[in-house]
Tab-separated table of C-alpha atoms in Angstrom:
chain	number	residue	atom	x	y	z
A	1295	UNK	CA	-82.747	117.041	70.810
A	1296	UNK	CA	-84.192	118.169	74.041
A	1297	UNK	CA	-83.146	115.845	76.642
A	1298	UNK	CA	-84.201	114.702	80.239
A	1299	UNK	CA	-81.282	117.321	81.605
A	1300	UNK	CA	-82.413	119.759	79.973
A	1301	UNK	CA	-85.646	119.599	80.764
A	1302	UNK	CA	-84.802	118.791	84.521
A	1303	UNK	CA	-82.806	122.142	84.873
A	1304	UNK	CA	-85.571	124.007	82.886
A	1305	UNK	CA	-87.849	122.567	86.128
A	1306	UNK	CA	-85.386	123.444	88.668
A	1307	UNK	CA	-84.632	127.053	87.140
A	1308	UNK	CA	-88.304	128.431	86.698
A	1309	UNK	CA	-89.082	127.756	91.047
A	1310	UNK	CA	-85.669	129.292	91.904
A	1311	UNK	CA	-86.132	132.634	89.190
A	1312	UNK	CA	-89.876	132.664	91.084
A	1313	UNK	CA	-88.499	132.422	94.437
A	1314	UNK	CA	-85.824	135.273	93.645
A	1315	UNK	CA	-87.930	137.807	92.683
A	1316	UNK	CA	-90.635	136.324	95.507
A	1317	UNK	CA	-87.422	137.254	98.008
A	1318	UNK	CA	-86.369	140.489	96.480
A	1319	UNK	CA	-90.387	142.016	96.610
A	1320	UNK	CA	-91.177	140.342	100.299
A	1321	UNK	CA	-87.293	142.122	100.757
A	1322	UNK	CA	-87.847	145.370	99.247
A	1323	UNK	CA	-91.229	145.819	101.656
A	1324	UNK	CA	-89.244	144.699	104.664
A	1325	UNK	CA	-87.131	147.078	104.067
A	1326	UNK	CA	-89.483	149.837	102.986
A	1327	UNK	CA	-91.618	149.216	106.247
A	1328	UNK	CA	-88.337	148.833	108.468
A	1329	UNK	CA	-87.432	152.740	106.887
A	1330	UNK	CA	-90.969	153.467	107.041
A	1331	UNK	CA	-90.970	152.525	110.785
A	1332	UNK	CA	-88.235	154.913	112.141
A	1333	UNK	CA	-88.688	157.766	109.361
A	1334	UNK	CA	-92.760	158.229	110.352
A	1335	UNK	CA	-91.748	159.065	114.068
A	1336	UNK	CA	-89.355	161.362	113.001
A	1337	UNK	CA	-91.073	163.181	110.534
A	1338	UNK	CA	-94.051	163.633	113.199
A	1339	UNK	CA	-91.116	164.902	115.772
A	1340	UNK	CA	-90.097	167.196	113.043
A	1341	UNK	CA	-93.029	168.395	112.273
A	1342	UNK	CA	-94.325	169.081	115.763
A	1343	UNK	CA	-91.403	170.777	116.589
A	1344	UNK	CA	-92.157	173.211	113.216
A	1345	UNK	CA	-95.493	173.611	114.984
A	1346	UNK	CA	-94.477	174.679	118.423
A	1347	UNK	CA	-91.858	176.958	116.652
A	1348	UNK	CA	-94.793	178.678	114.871
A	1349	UNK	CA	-96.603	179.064	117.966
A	1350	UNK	CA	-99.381	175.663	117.976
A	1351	UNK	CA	-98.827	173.727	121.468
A	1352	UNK	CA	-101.314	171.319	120.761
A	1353	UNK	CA	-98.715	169.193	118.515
A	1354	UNK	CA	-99.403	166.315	120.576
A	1355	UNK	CA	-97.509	162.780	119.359
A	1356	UNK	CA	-99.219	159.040	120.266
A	1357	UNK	CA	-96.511	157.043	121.640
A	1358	UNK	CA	-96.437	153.833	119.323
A	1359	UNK	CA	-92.681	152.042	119.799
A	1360	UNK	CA	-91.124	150.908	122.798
A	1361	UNK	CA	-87.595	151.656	122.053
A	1362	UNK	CA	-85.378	154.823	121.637
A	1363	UNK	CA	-88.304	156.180	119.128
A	1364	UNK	CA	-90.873	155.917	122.161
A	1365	UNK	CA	-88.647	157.732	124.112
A	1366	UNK	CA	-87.868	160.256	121.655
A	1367	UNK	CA	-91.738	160.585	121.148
A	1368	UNK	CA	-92.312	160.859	124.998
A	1369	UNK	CA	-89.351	163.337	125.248
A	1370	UNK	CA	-91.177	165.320	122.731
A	1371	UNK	CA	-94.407	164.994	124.603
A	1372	UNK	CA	-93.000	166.099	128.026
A	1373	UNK	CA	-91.356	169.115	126.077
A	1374	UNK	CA	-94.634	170.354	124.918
A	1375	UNK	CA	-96.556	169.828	128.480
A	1376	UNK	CA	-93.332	172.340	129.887
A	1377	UNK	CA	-94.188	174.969	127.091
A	1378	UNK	CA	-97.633	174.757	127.708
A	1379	UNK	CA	-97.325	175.323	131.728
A	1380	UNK	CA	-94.777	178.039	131.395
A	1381	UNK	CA	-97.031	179.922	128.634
A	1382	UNK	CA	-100.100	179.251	131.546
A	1383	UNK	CA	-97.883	181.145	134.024
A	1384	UNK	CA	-96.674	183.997	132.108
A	1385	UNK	CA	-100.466	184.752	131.324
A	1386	UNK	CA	-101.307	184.152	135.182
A	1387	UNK	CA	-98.503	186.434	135.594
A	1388	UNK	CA	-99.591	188.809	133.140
A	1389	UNK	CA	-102.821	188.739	134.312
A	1390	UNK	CA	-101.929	189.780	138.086
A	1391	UNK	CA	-99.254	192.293	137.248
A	1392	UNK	CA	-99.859	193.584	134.026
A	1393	UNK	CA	-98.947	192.241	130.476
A	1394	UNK	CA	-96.011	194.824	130.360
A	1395	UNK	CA	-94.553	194.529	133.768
A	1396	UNK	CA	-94.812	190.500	133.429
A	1397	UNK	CA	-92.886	191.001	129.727
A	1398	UNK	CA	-90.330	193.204	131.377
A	1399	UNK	CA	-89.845	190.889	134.571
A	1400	UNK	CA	-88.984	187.698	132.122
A	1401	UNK	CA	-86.767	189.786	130.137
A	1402	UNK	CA	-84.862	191.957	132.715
A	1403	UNK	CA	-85.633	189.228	135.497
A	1404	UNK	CA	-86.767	190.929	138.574
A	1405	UNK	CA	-84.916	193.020	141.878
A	1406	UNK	CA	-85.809	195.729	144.156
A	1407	UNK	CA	-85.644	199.357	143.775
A	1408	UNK	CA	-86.206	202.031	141.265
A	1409	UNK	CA	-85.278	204.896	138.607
A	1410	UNK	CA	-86.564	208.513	138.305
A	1411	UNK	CA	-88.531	208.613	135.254
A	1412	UNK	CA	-90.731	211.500	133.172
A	1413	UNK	CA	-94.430	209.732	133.676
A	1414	UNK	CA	-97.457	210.746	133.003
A	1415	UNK	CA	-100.047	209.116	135.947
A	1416	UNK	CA	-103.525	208.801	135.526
A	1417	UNK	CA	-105.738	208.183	139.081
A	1418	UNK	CA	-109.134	207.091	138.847
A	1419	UNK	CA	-111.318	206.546	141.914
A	1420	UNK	CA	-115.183	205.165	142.341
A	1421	UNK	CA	-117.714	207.668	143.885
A	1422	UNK	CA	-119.325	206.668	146.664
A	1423	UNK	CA	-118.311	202.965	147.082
A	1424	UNK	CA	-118.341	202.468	150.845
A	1425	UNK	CA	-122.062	203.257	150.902
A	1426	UNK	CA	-122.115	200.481	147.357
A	1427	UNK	CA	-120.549	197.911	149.531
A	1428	UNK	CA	-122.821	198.329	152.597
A	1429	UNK	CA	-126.189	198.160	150.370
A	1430	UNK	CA	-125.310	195.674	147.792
A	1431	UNK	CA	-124.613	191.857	148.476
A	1432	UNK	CA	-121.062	190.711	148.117
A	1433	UNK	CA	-121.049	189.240	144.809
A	1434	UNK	CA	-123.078	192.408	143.546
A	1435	UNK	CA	-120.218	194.511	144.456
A	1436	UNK	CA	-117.429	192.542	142.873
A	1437	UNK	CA	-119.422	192.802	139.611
A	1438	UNK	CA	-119.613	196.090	139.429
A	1439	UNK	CA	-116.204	196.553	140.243
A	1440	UNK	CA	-115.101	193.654	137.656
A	1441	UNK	CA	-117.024	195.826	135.315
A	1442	UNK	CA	-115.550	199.352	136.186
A	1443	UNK	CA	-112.276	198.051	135.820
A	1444	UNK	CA	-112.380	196.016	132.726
A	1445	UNK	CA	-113.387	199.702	131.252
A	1446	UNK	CA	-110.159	200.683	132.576
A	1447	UNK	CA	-107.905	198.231	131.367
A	1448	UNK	CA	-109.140	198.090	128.427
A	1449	UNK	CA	-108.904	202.152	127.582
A	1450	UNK	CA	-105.763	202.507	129.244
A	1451	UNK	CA	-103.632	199.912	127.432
A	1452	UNK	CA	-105.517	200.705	124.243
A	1453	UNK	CA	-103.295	204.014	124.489
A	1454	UNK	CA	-99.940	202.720	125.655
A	1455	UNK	CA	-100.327	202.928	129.308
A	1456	UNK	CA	-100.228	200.540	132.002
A	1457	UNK	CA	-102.467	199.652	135.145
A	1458	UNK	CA	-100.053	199.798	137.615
A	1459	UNK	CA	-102.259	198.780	140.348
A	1460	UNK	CA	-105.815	197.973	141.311
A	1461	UNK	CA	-106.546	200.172	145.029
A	1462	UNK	CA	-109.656	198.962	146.433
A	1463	UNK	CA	-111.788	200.579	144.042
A	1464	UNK	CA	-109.711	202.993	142.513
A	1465	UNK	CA	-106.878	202.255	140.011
A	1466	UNK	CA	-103.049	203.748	139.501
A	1467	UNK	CA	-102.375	203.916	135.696
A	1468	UNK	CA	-98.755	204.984	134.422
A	1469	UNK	CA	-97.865	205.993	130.779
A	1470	UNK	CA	-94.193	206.016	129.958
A	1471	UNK	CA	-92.609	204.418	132.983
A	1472	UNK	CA	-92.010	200.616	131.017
A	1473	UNK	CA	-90.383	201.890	128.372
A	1474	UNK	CA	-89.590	205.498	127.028
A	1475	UNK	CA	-92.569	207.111	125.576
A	1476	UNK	CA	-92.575	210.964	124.096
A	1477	UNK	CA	-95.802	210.929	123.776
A	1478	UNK	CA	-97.364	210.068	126.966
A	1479	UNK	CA	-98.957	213.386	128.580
A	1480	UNK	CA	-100.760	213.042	125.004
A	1481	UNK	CA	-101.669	209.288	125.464
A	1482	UNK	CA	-102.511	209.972	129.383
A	1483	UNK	CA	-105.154	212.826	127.833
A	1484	UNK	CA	-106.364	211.062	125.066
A	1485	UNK	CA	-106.911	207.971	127.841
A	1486	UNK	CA	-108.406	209.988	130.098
A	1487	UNK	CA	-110.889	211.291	127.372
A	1488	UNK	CA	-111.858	207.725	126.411
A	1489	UNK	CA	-112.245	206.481	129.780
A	1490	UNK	CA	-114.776	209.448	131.169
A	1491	UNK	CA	-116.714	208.301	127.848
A	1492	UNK	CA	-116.435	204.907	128.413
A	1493	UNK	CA	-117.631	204.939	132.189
A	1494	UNK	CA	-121.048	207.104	131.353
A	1495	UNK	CA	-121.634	204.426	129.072
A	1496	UNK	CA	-120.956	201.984	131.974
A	1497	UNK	CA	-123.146	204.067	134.220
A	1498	UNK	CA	-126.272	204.267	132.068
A	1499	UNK	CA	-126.558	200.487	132.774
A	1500	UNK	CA	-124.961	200.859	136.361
A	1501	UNK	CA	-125.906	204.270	137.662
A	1502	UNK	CA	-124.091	203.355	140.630
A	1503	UNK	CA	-120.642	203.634	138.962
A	1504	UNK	CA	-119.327	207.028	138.963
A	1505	UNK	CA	-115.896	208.035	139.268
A	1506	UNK	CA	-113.348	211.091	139.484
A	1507	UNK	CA	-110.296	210.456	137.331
A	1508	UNK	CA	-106.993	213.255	137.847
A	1509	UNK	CA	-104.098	213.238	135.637
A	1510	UNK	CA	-100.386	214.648	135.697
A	1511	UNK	CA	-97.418	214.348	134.695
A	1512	UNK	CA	-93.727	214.920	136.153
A	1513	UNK	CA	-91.023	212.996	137.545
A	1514	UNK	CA	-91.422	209.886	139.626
A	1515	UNK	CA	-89.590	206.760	140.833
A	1516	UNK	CA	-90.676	203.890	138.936
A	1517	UNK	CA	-89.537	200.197	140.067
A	1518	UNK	CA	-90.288	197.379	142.180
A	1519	UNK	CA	-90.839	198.103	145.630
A	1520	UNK	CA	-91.511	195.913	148.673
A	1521	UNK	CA	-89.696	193.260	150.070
A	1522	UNK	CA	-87.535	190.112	148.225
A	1523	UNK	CA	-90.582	187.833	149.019
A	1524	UNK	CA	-93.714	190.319	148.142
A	1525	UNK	CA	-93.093	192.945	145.686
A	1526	UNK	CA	-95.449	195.139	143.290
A	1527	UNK	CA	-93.717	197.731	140.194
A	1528	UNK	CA	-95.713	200.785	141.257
A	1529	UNK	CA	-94.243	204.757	140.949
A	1530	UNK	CA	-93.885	206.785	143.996
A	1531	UNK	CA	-92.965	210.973	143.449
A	1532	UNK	CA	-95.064	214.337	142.987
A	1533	UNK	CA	-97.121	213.114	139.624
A	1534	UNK	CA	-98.486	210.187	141.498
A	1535	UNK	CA	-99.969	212.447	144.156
A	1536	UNK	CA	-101.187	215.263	142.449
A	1537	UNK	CA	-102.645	212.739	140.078
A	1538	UNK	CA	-104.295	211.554	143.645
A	1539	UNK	CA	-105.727	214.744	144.597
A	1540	UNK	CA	-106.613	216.078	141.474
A	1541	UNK	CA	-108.771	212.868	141.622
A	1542	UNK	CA	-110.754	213.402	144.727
A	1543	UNK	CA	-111.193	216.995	143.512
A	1544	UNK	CA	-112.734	216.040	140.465
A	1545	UNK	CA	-115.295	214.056	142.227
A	1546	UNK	CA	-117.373	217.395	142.632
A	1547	UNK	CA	-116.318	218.685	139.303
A	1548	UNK	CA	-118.858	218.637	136.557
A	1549	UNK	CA	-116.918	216.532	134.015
A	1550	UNK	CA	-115.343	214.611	136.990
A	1551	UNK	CA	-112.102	214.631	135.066
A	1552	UNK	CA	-109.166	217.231	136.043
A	1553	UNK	CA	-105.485	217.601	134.365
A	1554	UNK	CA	-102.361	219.384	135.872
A	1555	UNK	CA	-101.369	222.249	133.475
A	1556	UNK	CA	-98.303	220.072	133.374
A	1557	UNK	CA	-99.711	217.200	131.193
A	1558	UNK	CA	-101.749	219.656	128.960
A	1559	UNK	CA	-98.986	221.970	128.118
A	1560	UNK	CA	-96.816	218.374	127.644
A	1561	UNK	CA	-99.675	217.108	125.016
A	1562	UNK	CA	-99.637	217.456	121.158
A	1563	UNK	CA	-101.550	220.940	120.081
A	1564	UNK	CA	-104.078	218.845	118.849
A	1565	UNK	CA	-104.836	217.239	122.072
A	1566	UNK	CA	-104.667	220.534	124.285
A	1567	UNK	CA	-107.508	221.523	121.658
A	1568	UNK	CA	-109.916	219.714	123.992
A	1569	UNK	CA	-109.315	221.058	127.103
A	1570	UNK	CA	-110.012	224.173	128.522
A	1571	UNK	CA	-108.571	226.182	131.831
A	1572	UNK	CA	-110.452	225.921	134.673
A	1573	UNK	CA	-107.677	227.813	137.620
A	1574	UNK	CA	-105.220	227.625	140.340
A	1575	UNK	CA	-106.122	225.089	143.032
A	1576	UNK	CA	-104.991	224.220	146.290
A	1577	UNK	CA	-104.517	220.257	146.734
A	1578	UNK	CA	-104.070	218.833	149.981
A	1579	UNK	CA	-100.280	218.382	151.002
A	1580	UNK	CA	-99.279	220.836	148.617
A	1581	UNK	CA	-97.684	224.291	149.247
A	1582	UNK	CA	-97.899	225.132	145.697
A	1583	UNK	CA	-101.220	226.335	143.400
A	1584	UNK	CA	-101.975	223.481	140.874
A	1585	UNK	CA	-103.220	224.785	137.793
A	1586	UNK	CA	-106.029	222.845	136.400
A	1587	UNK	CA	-107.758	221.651	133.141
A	1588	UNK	CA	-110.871	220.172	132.386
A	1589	UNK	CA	-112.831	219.204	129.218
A	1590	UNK	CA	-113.937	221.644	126.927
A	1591	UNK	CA	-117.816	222.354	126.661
A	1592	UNK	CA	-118.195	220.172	124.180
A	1593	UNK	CA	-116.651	216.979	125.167
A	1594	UNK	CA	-118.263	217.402	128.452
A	1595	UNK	CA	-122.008	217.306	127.243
């Protein structure tokens, strides 16, 4: 027969089976949120990190602990407020020297001085802008400019070259200096093309903006020149001045674009197809005839 003991550990058994499996579920989600607690954090560390790896510096991370996951999280944090500063100055830097000088100066690093390089130079110059600046308010002006030059940049890096610097209201461009280049007396043409297209469209809206644009090609010394605290990468040689003259020459010219023989002759057949002779010139500071091309007929309509 069932007897009083047997009934009183039947009553005792039943609570303590309860409270087991009470302790091992209120357990199991202790432990669950415990894990739960320092894997989450980590997991969002790991995957920002995949995120600024692919490129995304907006991978920002709340802070929610106070202990070593905070500061892991606000480690992580600070991290991404560096990369997105230094990526801010290389554009600023970019922006102010050029996107290729800026990618060669945080590769290379930076020093004074130069090589001799084949280059092909393209000059371009504005038309008349002393008389622009005295008749046209201040802010006027730098509009027009802005707008001149954004044509430039645009063109000239479209086709491999480089602004090498902005000169008043003129602008140095260099193709094959950065980084060897076969093809630049080809690229410097095909620019040059482009960019006498590109600034009649400007001028139909700004009749004001006219410019001579002269283009050669030889050897030149390409570097960083200055001194330790101010420097610019610029090319100094023949090219860069006969690019120069050929410039102020083509002011009066009717397509009020001029090549050296030099960059022509250089150039794919295909490209020489659109240029015609024009003759032997005499440029200023120069003993020697420059022979000279323009634009065919047809390109120059």
């Amino acid at each position: 027969p069932f007897g009083r003991d047997d009934a009183t550990r039947g009553e005792i058994v039943a609570p303590i089976v309860v409270l087991a499996i009470i302790g091992l579920v209120v357990g199991l989600l202790v432990t669950t949120i415990s894990a739960r607690s320092v894997t989450d954090p980590l997991d969002e560390v790991r995957d920002g990190l995949e995120r600024v790896i692919a490129g995304d510096l907006s991978a920002w991370i709340p802070i929610d602990d106070g202990g070593e996951l905070g500061a892991l999280e606000a480690g992580y944090n600070r991290l991404l407020v560096g990369l997105r500063e230094r990526d801010r100055l290389a554009d600023l830097f970019g922006r102010h020297v050029g996107v290729d000088v800026a990618k060669k100066a945080l590769e290379n690093g930076v020093q004074l001085g130069g090589e001799v390089r084949e280059v092909s130079v393209l000059f371009v110059d504005l038309i008349g802008s002393t008389g622009l600046a005295l008749s046209r308010p201040a802010p006027e002006v730098v509009e027009l400019l802005n707008a001149f030059f954004g044509v430039i940049v645009t063109i000239v890096e479209e086709n491999h070259g480089t602004v090498s610097r902005f000169d008043g209201d003129g602008a140095l461009c260099v193709f094959g200096a950065l980084q060897a280049d076969e093809l630049h007396p080809t690229n410097v043409l095909k620019a040059a093309r482009e960019l006498a297209t590109g600034l009649r469209v400007l001028g139909a809206t700004h009749p004001e903006i006219q410019a001579g644009i002269g283009v050669s090609t030889g050897s030149v010394v390409a570097g960083n020149i200055g001194a330790r605290q101010r420097f610019e990468y610029t090319v100094i040689g023949d090219a860069a001045n006969e690019a120069s003259r050929l410039t102020d020459l083509a002011k009066g010219s009717a397509g009020r674009l001029l090549a050296s023989s030099k960059s022509v002759h250089a150039a794919i057949p295909v490209e020489q197809e659109n240029w015609e002779y024009v003759g032997a010139v005499a440029l200023r500071g120069r003993n020697e005839l420059t022979e000279t091309y323009e634009l065919a007929g047809s390109d120059r309509d």
